[in-house]
Short mmCIF file of C-alpha atoms in Angstrom, two decimals:
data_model
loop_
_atom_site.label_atom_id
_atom_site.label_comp_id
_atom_site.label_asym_id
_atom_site.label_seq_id
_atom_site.Cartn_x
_atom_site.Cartn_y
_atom_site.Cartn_z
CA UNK A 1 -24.56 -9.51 0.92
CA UNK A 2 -22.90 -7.80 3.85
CA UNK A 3 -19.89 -5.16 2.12
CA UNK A 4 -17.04 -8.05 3.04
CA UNK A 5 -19.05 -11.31 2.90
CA UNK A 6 -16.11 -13.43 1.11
CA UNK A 7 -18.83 -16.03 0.67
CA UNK A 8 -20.97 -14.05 -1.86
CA UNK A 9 -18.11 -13.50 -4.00
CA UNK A 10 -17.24 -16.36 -6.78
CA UNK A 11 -16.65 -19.68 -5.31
CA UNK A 12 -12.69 -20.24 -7.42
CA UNK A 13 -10.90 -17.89 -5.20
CA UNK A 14 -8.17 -20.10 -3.79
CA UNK A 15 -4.89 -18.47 -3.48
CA UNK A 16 -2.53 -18.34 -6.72
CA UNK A 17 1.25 -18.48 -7.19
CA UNK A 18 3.34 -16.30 -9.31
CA UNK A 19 6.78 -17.79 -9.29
CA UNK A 20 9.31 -14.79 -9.44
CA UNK A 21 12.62 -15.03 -11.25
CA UNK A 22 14.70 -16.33 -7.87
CA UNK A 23 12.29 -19.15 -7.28
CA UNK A 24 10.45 -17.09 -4.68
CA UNK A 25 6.56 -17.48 -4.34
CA UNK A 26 3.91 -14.53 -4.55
CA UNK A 27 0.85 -15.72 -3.45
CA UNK A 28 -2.06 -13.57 -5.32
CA UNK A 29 -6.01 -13.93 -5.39
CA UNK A 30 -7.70 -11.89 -8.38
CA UNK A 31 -11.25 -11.74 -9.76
CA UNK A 32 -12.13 -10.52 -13.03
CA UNK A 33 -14.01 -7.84 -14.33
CA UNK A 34 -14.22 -4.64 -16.13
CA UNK A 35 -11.51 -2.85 -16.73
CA UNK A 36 -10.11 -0.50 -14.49
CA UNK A 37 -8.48 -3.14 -12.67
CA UNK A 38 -8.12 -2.36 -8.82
CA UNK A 39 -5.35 -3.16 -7.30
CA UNK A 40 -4.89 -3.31 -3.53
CA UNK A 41 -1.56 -3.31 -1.79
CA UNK A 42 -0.98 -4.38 1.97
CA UNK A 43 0.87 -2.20 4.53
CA UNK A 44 3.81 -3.52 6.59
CA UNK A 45 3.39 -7.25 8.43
CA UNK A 46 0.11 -7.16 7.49
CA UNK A 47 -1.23 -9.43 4.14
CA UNK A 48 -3.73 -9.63 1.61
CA UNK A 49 -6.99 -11.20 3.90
CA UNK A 50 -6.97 -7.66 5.78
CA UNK A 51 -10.45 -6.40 6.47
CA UNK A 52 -10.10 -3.12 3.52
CA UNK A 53 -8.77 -5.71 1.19
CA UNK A 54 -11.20 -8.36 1.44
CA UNK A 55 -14.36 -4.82 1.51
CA UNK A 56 -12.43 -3.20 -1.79
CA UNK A 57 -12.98 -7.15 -3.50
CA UNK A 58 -16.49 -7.28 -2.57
CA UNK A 59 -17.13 -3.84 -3.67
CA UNK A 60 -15.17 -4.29 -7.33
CA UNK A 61 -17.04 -7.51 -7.14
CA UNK A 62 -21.10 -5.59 -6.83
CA UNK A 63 -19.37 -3.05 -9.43
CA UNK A 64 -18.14 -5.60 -11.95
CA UNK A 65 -14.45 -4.45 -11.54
CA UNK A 66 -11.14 -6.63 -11.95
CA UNK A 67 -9.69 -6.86 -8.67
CA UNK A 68 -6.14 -8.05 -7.57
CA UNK A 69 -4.83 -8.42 -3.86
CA UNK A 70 -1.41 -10.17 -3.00
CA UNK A 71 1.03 -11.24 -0.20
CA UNK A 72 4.17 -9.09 -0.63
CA UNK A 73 7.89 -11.21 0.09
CA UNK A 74 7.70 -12.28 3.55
CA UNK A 75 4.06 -11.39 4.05
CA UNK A 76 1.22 -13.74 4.74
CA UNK A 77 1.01 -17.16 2.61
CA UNK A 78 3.96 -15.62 -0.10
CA UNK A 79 7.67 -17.33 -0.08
CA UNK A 80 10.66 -14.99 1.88
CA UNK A 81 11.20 -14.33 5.39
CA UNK A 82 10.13 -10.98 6.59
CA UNK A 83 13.69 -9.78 7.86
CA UNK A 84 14.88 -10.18 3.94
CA UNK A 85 12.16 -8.01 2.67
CA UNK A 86 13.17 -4.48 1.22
CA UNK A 87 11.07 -1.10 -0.34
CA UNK A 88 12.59 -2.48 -3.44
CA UNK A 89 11.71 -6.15 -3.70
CA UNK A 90 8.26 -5.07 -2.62
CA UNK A 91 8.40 -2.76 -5.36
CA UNK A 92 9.38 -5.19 -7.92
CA UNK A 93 6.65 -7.88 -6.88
CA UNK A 94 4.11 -5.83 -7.27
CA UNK A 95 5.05 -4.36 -10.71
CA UNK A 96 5.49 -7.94 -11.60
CA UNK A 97 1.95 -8.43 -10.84
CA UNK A 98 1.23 -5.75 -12.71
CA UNK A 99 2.68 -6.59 -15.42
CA UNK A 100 2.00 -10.29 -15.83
CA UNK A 101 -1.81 -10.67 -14.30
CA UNK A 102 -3.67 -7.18 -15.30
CA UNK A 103 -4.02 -5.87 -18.80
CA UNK A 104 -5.43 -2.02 -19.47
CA UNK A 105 -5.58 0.69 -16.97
CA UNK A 106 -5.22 0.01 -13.41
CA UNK A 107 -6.14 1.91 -10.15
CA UNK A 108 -3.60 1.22 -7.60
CA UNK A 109 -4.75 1.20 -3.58
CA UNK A 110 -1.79 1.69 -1.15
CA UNK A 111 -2.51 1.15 2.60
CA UNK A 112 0.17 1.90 5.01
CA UNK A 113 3.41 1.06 3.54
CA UNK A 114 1.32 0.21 0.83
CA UNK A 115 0.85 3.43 0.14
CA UNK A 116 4.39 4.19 -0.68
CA UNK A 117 4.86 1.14 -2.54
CA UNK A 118 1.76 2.21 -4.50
CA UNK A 119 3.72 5.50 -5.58
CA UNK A 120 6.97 3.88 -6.04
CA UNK A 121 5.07 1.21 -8.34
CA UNK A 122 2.91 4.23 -10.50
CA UNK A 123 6.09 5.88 -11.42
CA UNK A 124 7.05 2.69 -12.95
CA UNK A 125 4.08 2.42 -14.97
CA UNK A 126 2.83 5.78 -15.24
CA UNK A 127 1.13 4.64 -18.36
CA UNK A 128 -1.05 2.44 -17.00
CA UNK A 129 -2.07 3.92 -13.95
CA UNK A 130 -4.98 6.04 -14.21
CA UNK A 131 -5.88 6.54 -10.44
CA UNK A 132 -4.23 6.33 -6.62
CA UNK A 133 -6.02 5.62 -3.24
CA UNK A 134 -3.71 6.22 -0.06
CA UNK A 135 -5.28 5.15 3.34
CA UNK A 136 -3.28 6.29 5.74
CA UNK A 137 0.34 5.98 3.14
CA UNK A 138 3.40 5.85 4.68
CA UNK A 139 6.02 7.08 2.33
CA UNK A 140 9.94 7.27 3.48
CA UNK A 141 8.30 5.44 7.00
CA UNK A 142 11.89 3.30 7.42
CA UNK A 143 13.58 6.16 7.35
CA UNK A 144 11.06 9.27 9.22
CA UNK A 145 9.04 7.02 11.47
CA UNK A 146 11.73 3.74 12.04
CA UNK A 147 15.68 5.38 12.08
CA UNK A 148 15.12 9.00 13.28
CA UNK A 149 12.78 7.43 15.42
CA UNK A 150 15.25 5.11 16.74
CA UNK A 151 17.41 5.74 20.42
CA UNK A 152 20.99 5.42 20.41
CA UNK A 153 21.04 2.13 21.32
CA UNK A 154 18.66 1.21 18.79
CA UNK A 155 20.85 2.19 16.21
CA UNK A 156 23.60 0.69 17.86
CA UNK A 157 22.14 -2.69 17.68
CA UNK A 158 20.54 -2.47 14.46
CA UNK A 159 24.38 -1.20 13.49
CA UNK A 160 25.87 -4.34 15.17
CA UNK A 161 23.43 -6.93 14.99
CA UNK A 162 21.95 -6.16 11.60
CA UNK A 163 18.38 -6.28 13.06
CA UNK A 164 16.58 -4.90 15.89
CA UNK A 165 12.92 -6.00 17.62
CA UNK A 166 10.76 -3.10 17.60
CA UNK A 167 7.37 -3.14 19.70
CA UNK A 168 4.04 -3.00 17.61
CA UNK A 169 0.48 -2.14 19.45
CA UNK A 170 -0.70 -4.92 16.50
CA UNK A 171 1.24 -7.86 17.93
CA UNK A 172 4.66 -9.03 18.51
CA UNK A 173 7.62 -6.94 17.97
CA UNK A 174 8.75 -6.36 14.50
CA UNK A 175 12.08 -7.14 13.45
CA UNK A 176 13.64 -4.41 11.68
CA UNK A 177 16.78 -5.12 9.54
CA UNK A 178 19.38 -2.86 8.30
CA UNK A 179 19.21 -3.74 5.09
CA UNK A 180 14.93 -2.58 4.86
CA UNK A 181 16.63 0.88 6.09
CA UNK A 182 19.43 1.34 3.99
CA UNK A 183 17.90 -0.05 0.89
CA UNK A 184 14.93 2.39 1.47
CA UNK A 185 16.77 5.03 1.20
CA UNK A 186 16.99 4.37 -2.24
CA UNK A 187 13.66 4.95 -2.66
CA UNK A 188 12.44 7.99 -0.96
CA UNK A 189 9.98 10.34 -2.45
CA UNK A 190 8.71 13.13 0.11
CA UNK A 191 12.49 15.39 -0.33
CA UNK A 192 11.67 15.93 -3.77
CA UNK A 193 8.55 16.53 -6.22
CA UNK A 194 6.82 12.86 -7.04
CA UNK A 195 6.27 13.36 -10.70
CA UNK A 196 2.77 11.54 -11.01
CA UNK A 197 -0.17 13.58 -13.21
CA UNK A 198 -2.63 11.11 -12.58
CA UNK A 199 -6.14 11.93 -10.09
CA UNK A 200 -4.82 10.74 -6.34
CA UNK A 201 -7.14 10.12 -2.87
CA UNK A 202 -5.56 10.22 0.52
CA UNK A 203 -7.43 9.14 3.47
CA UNK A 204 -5.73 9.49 7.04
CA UNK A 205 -6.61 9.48 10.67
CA UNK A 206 -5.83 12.12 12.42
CA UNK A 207 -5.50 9.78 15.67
CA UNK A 208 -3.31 7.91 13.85
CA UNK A 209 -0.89 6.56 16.24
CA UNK A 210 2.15 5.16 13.99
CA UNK A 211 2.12 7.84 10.65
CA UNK A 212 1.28 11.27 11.48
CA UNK A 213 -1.22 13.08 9.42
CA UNK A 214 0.50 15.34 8.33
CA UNK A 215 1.97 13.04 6.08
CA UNK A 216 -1.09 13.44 3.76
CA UNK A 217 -0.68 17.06 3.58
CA UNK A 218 2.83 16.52 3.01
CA UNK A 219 2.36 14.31 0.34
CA UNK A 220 -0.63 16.37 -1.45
CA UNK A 221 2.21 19.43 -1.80
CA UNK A 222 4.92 16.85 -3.11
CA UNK A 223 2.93 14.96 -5.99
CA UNK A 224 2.64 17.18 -9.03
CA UNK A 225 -0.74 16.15 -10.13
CA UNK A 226 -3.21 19.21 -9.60
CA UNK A 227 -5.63 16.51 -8.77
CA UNK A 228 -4.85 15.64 -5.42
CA UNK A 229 -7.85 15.38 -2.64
CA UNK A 230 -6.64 14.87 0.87
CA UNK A 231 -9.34 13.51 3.07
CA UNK A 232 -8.59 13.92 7.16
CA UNK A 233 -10.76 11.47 9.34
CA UNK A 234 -10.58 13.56 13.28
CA UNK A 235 -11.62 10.75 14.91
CA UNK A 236 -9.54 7.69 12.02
CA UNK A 237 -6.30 5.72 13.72
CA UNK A 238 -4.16 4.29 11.37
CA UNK A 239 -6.07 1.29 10.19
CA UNK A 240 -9.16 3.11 9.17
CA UNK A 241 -10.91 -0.24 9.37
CA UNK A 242 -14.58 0.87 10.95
CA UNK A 243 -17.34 0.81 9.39
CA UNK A 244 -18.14 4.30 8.82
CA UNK A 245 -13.87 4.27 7.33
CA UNK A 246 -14.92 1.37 5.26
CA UNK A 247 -18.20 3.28 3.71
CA UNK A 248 -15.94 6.45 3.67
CA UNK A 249 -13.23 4.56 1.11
CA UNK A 250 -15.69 3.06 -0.86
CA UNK A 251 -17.31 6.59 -1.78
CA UNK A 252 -13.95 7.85 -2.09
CA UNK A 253 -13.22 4.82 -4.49
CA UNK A 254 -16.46 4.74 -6.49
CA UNK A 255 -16.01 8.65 -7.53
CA UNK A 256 -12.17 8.08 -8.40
CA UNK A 257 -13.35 4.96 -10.61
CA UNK A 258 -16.20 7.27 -12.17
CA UNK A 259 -13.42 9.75 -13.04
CA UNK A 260 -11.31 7.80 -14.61
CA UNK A 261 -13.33 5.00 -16.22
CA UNK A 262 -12.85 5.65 -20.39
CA UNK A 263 -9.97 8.25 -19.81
CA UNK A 264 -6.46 8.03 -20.70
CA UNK A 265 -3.40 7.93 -18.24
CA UNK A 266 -2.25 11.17 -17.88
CA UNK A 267 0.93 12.00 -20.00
CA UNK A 268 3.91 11.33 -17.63
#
C-alpha cells in the first residue's frame, strides 16, 4: 500500500458526528488501535481529508495505532460557518474529542493553526498528553501574522465592518472576523513560558511563505519541556506536503511514539 492509500485502510470509515452542547456538529473519522492514540489537528480553512492527515492515518494504521482526525467549527463537512469560528471554540472541540472518543495517553499533531490549538489543547490535559508534533505551528498567528500584519485600512474595515477578505495563495480570500482576533487574544502563548514537560517535535519550512520560521525557534525557547527538537526543512514551504516532508514526519513521528510508548505523562 502506497503511505496514503485511503483504500487499504478499514473499509467503516465514513465520517462520524459528535453533537456538541449548542447543537453544533463535529464531524470526526477515527480508527482504532493501540494506545497512544494520535491525534491530528487541521490548520486554518483547511479540514481533516488533507494530504498529512490522511499519510499520519495510514501510517498509525501499518503501526497498529488509534488514530483520530476531525473537521474543526466551520471547517470541512463539521456544522458552523467559518466567520463564527474562534481560537477558543476550536479549542474546546477538540478537547471534547478528546475527552469523549480517546481513552489513555494521546499524542497530539498540530499543523498550522493546528499547531497552536494543539498547545492550547495539551495544557488542558496535560495528563494525558504524552507527546506533540508541530508542522509548521502557528501560535498567536491572528494576532503576529493577521492584525500587525494588517494596513490601516484593514483595520479600519475589520473595525467597522466586523470582517475583512484577506487574499490566500491556497484559494479564495479568507474572511477574517473581529471576533477570531479579539477572542485570540485570549489565548496567546509565545509572550510568556508555555508550561508543557512533555517530549515536543517541530517541523518548519524555512520557505515558508505565511509563518516564518523562526516561529519554531521561538517556540522551542518558550515551552519549558527540556525535550524540545526543532527540525528546519531549507528547502519546506508551509504545507510540508512532499514526499520527502511526508517521509520526514513519519520518522519524526515513529521515534516520538517509540519514546513515549509505556511512559507516563510528564508531571505538569
Amino acid at each position: 500500500m502506497t503511505r496514503t492509500d485511503v483504500n487499504a485502510l478499514p473499509p467503516d470509515r465514513a465520517a462520524r458526528i459528535l453533537t456538541r452542547e449548542d447543537g453544533a456538529t463535529i464531524a470526526y473519522r477515527e480508527l482504532p488501535g493501540r494506545a497512544p492514540t494520535v491525534v491530528f489537528l487541521h490548520g486554518f480553512k483547511s479540514d481533516m481529508m488533507g494530504g498529512k492527515a490522511l499519510a499520519v492515518e495510514a501510517f498509525c494504521h501499518r503501526r497498529g495505532n488509534a488514530f483520530l482526525r476531525f473537521d474543526g467549527f466551520g471547517h470541512g463537512a463539521s456544522a458552523g460557518r467559518f466567520e463564527d469560528g474562534t481560537i477558543g471554540r476550536w479549542t474546546d472541540d477538540a478537547v471534547a474529542l478528546l475527552d469523549t472518543l480517546t481513552q489513555g495517553p494521546v499524542v497530539l499533531i498540530g499543523s498550522s493553526m493546528g499547531g497552536w490549538l494543539m498547545l492550547l489543547a495539551a495544557l488542558r490535559r496535560r495528563e494525558r498528553v504524552t507527546g506533540l508534533l508541530g508542522l509548521a505551528a502557528a501560535p498567536d498567528f491572528t494576532e503576529e501574522l493577521l492584525w500587525q500584519a494588517f494596513d490601516d485600512e484593514q483595520k479600519r474595515q475589520l473595525l467597522s465592518q466586523g470582517v475583512v477578505p484577506v487574499p490566500s495563495d491556497y484559494g479564495e480570500p479568507y474572511p477574517i472576523s473581529r471576533v477570531l482576533i479579539d477572542e485570540g487574544r485570549q489565548h496567546l502563548l509565545l509572550g510568556d513560558l508555555i508550561q508543557l514537560h512533555c517530549p515536543v517535535r517541530l517541523i518548519h519550512g524555512m520557505r515558508d511563505p505565511d509563518v516564518p520560521w523562526r516561529t519554531a525557534l521561538r517556540l522551542q525557547e518558550q515551552l519549558v519541556s527540556d525535550d524540545v527538537e526543532a527540525v528546519l526543512v531549507k528547502d519546506g514551504d508551509h504545507r510540508l506536503s512532499r514526499p520527502q516532508d511526508v517521509q520526514r514526519m513519519e520518522v519524526v513521528l515513529e521515534a516520538l511514539l517509540r519514546q513515549v510508548e509505556g511512559a507516563s505523562p510528564p508531571a505538569p
